CSV table of C-alpha atoms in Angstrom, one decimal:
chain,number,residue,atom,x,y,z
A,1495,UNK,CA,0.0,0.0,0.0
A,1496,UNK,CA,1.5,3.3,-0.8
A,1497,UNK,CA,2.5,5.9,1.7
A,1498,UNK,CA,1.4,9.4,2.2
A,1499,UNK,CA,4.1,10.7,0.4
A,1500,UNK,CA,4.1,8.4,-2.7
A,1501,UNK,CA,0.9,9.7,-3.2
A,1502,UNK,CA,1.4,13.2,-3.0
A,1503,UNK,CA,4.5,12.3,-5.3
A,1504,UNK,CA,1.8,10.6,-7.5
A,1505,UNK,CA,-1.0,13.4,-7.8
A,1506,UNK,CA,1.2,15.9,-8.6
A,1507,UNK,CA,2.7,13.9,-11.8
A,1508,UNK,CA,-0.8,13.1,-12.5
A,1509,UNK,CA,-1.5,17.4,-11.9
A,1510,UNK,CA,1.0,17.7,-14.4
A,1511,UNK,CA,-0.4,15.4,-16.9
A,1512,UNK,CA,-4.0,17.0,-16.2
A,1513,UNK,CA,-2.4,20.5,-17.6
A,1514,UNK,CA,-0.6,19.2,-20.5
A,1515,UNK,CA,-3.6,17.3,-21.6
A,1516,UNK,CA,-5.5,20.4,-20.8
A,1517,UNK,CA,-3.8,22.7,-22.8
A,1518,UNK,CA,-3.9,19.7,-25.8
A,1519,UNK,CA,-7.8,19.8,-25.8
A,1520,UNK,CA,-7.9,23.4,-25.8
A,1521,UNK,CA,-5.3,23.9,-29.0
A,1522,UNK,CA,-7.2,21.0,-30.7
A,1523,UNK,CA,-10.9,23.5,-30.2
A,1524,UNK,CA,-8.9,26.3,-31.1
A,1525,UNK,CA,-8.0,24.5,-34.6
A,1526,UNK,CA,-11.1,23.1,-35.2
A,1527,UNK,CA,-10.0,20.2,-35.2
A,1528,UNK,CA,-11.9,17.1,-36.1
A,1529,UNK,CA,-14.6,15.6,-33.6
A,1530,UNK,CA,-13.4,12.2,-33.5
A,1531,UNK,CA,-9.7,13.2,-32.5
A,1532,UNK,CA,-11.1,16.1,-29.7
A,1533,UNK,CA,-13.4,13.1,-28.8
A,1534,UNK,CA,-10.2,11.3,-27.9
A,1535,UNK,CA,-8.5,13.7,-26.1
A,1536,UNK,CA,-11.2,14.9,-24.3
A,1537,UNK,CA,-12.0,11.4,-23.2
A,1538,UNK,CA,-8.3,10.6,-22.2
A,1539,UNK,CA,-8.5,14.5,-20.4
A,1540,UNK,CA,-11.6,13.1,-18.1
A,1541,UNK,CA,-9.5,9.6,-17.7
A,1542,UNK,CA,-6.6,11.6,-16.0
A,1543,UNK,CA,-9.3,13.7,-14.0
A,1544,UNK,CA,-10.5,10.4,-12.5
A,1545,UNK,CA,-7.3,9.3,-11.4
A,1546,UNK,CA,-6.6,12.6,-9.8
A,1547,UNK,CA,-9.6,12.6,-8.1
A,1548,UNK,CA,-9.5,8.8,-7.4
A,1549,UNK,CA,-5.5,9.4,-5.5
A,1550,UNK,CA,-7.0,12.0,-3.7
A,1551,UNK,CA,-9.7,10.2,-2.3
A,1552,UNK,CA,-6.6,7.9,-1.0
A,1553,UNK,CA,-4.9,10.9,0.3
A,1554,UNK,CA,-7.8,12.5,2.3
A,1555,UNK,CA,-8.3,8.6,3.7
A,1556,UNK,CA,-4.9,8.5,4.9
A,1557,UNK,CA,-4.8,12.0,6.8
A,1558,UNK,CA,-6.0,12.1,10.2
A,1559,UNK,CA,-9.6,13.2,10.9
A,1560,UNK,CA,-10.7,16.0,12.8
A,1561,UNK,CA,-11.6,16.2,16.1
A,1562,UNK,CA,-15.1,16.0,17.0
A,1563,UNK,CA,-15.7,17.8,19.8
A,1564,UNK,CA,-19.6,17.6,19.8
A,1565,UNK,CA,-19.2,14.2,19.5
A,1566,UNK,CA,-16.9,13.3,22.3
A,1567,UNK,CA,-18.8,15.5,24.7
A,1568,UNK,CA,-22.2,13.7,23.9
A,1569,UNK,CA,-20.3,10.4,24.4
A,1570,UNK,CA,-18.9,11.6,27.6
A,1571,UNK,CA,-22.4,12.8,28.7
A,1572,UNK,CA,-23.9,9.2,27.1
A,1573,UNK,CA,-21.6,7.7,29.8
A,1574,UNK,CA,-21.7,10.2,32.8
A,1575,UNK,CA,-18.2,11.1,32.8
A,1576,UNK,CA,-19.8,14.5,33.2
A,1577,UNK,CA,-23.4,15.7,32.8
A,1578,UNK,CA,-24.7,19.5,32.8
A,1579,UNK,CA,-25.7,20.5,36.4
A,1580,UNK,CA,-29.5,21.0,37.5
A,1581,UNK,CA,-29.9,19.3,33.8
A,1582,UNK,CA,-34.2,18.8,35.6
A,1583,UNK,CA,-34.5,22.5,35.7
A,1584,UNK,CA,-32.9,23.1,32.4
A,1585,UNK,CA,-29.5,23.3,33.8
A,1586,UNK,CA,-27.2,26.6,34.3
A,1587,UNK,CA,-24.3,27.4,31.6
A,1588,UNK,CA,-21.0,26.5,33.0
A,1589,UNK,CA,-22.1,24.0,35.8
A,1590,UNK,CA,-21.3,20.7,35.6
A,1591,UNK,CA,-21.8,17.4,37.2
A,1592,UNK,CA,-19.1,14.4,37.4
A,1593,UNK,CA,-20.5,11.1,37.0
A,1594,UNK,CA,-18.7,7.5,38.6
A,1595,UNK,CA,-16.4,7.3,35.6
A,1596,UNK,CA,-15.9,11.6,35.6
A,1597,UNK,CA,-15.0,10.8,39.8
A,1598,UNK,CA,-12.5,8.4,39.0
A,1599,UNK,CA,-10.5,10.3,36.1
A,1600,UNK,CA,-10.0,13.2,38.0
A,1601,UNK,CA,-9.2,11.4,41.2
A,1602,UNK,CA,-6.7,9.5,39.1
A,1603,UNK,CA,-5.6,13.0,37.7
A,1604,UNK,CA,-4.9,14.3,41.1
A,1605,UNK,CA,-3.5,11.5,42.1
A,1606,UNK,CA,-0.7,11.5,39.4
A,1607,UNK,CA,-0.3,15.6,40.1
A,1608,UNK,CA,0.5,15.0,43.8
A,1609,UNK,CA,2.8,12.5,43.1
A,1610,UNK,CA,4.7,14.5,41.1
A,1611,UNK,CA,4.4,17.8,42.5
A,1612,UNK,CA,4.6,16.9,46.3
A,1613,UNK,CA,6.2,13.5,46.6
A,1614,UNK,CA,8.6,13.9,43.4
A,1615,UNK,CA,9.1,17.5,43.8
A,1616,UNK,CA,8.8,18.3,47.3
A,1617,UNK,CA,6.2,21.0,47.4
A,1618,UNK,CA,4.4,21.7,50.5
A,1619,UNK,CA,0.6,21.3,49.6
A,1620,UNK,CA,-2.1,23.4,51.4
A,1621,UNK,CA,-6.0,23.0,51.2
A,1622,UNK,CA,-7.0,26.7,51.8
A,1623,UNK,CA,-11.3,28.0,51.7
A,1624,UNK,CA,-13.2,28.0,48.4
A,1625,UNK,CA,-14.8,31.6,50.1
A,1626,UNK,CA,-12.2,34.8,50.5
A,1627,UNK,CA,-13.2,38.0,52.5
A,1628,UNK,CA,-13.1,40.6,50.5
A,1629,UNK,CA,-10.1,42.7,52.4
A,1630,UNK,CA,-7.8,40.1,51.2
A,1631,UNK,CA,-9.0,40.4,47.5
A,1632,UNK,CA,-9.2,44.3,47.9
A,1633,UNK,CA,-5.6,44.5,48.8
A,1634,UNK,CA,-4.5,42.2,46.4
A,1635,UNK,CA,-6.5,44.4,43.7
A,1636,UNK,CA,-9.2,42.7,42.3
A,1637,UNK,CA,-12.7,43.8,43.8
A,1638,UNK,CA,-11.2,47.0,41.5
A,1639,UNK,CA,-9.5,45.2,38.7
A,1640,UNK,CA,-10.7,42.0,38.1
A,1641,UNK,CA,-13.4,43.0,35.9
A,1642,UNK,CA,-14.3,42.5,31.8
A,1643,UNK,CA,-16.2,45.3,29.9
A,1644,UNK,CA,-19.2,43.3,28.6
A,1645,UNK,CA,-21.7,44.2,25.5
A,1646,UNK,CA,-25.3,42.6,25.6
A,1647,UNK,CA,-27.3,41.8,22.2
A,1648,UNK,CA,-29.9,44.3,22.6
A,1649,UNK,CA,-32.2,41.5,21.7
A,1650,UNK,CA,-31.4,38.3,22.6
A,1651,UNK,CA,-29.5,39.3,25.7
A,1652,UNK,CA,-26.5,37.2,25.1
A,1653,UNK,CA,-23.1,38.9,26.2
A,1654,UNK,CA,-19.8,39.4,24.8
A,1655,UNK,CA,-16.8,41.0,26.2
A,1656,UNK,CA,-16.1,43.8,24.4
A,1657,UNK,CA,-12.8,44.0,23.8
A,1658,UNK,CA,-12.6,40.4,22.5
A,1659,UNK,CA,-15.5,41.5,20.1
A,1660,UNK,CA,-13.6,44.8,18.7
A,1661,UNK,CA,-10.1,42.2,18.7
A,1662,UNK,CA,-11.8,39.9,16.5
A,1663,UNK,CA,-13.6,42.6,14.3
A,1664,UNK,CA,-10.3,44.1,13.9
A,1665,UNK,CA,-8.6,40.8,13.0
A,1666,UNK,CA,-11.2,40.7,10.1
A,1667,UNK,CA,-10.4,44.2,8.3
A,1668,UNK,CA,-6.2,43.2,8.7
A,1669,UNK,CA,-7.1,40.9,6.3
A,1670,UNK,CA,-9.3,42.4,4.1
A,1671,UNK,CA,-7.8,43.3,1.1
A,1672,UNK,CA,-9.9,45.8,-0.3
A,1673,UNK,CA,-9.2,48.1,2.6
A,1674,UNK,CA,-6.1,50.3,2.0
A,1675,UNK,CA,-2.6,50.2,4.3
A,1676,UNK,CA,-3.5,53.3,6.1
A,1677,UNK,CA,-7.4,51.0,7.7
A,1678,UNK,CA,-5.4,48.0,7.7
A,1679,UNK,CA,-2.8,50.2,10.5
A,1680,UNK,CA,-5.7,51.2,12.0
A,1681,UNK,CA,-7.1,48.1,12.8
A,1682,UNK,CA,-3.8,46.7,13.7
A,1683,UNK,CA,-3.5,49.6,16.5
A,1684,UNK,CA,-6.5,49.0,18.1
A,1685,UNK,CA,-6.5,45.5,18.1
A,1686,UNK,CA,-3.4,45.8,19.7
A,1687,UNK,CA,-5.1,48.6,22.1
A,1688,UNK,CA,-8.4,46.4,22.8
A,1689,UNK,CA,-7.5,44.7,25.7
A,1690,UNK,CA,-6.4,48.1,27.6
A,1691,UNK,CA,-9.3,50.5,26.4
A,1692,UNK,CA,-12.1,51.9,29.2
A,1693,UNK,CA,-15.7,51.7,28.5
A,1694,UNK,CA,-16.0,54.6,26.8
A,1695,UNK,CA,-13.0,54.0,24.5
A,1696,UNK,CA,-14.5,50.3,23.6
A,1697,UNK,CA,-18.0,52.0,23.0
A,1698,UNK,CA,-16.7,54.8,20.5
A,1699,UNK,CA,-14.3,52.2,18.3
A,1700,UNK,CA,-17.7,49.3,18.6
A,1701,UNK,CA,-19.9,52.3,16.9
A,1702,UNK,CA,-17.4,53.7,14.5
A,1703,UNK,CA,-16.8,50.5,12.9
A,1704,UNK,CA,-20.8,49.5,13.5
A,1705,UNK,CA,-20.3,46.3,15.2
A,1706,UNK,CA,-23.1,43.4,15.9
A,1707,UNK,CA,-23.9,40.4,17.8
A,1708,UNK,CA,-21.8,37.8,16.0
A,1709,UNK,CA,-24.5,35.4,16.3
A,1710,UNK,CA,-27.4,37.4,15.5
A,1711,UNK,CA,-26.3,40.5,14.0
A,1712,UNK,CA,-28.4,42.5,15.9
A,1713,UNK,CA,-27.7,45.8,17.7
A,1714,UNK,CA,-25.3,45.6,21.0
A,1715,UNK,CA,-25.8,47.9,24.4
A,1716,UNK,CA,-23.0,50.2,25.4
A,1717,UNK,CA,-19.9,48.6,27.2
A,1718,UNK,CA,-20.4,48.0,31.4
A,1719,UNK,CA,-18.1,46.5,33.7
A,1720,UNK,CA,-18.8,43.0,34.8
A,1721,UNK,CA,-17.0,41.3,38.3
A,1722,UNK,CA,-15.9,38.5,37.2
A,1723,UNK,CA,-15.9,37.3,40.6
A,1724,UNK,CA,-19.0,35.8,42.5
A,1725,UNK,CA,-19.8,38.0,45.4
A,1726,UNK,CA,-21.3,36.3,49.0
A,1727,UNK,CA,-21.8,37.4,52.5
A,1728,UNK,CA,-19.9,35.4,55.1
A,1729,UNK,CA,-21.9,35.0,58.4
A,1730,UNK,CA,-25.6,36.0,58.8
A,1731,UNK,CA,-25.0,39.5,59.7
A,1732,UNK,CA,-24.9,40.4,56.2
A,1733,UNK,CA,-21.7,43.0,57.0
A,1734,UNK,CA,-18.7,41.0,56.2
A,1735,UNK,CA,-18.8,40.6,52.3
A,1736,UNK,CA,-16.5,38.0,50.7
A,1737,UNK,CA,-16.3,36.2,47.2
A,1738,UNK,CA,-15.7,32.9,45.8
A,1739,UNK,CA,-11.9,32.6,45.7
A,1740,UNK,CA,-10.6,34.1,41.8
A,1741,UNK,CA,-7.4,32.8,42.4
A,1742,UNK,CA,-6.0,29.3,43.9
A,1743,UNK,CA,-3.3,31.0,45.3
A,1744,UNK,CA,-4.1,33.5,47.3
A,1745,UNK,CA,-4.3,30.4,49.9
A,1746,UNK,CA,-0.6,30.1,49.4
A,1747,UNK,CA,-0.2,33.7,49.4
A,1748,UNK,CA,-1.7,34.4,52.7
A,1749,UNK,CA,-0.5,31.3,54.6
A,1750,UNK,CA,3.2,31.9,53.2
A,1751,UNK,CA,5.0,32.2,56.8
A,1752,UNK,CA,3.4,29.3,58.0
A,1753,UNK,CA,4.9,27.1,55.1
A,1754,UNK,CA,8.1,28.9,55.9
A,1755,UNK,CA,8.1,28.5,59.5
A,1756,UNK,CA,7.1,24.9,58.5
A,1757,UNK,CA,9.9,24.5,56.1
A,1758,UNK,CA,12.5,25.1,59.2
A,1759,UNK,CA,12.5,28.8,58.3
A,1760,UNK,CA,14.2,27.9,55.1
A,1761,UNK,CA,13.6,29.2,51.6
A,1762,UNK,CA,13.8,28.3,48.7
A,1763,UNK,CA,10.2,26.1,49.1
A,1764,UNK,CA,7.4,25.8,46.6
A,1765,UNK,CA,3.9,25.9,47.6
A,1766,UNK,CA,1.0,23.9,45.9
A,1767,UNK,CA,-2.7,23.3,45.7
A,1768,UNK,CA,-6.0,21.9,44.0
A,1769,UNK,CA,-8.5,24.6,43.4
């Protein structure tokens, strides 16, 4: 059976043979010459088309498929490695459920990171809350920072973070080729700018360049700040806010000198942790 290569080697001579034959045919009709010798031509033309077409076939069968993502998350779903939470009540986006087989892989995952990381490696492994009071995320910046200017389909209500939206729209015109050098810098310079633009800097370049809902083309709201992070109250006094942790290690962070006194007041140590 031949290889990949041989026949790549193979389709190109027969490419080759294609043109030549090609350009026979098309001297012959420009001679008028007679039917039963175009006949012939034209008939060997469509042979060597069929072969082409034939080693092809053989090519695409010997490259690797695709991956089929839909697929392999409906077979994992089939066999409850991992379900969509609340899947009753029509489930929530992003919540998931691990089945018996889901439970195992991931213990077995862990398993094989803790070996490496704390037995191999000798990292010193803390289990820290899943909840953080908001001083400690306030001093570390991210009740202020850790936020995404978001756009809303002013019909559908889906949302998009805007500066991904103006990156991708920008993307677009870079490669347009009817636009001239001078758009083509200018959409370089903001897609380069995207990621560090304010609301109202987002909003003007997302009207200028009159951009929609990907999915629906329909009009979008004005950029707004969105917290990525999910705010709680700890206690029921309601006055001691907190969120659900951002960041893993902020539980290494804040328990730093007791790994170090731990470690016999030696450095250097490396801190680890699931989350």
């Amino acid at each position: 059976m031949a290889t990949l290569e041989e026949l790549q080697s193979e389709i190109a001579e027969l490419n080759l043979k294609v043109n030549v034959q090609g350009d026979k045919v098309r001297t012959l009709k420009a001679e008028k010459a007679a039917k039963a010798t175009l006949d012939e031509e034209v008939k060997l033309l469509k042979e060597l088309k069929g072969q082409v077409e034939k080693k092809a076939k053989e090519i695409q069968s010997k490259l690797p498929k695709p991956f089929n993502r839909a697929g392999f998350e409906a077979l994992m779903k089939r066999r409850f490695f991992f379900a969509n939470a609340f899947g009753l009540y029509n489930g929530v986006a992003g919540l998931f459920d691990f089945g018996p087989p889901g439970c195992a892989l991931k213990a077995n995952l862990l398993n094989h990171w803790r070996q490496h990381f704390v037995m191999t490696e000798n990292m010193l492994e803390v289990e820290c809350t899943n909840v953080t009071p908001d001083i400690v995320l306030r001093t570390s910046g991210h009740v202020e920072k850790f936020a995404d200017y978001m756009v809303k389909d002013m019909v559908t209500g889906d949302c998009y973070r805007a500066d991904k939206l103006l990156e991708e729209v920008m993307s677009a015109r870079m490669e347009d080729p009817k636009l001239s050098p001078e758009q083509k810098e200018e959409a370089r310079l903001l897609n380069a700018q995207a990621g560090g633009m304010d609301d109202k800097q987002l909003g003007e370049a997302l009207a200028k360049f009159n951009v929609k809902a990907p999915d629906t083309n329909n009009d979008l709201s004005v950029p707004y700040p969105f917290n990525l992070m999910f705010q709680t109250q700890i206690g029921p006094a309601g006055n001691n806010p907190g969120f659900l942790r951002p960041e893993t290690a902020q539980g290494i962070f804040v328990n730093f000198k007791r790994l170090y006194d731990y470690n016999g007041s030696k450095l250097p140590f490396g801190g680890a942790t699931i989350g």
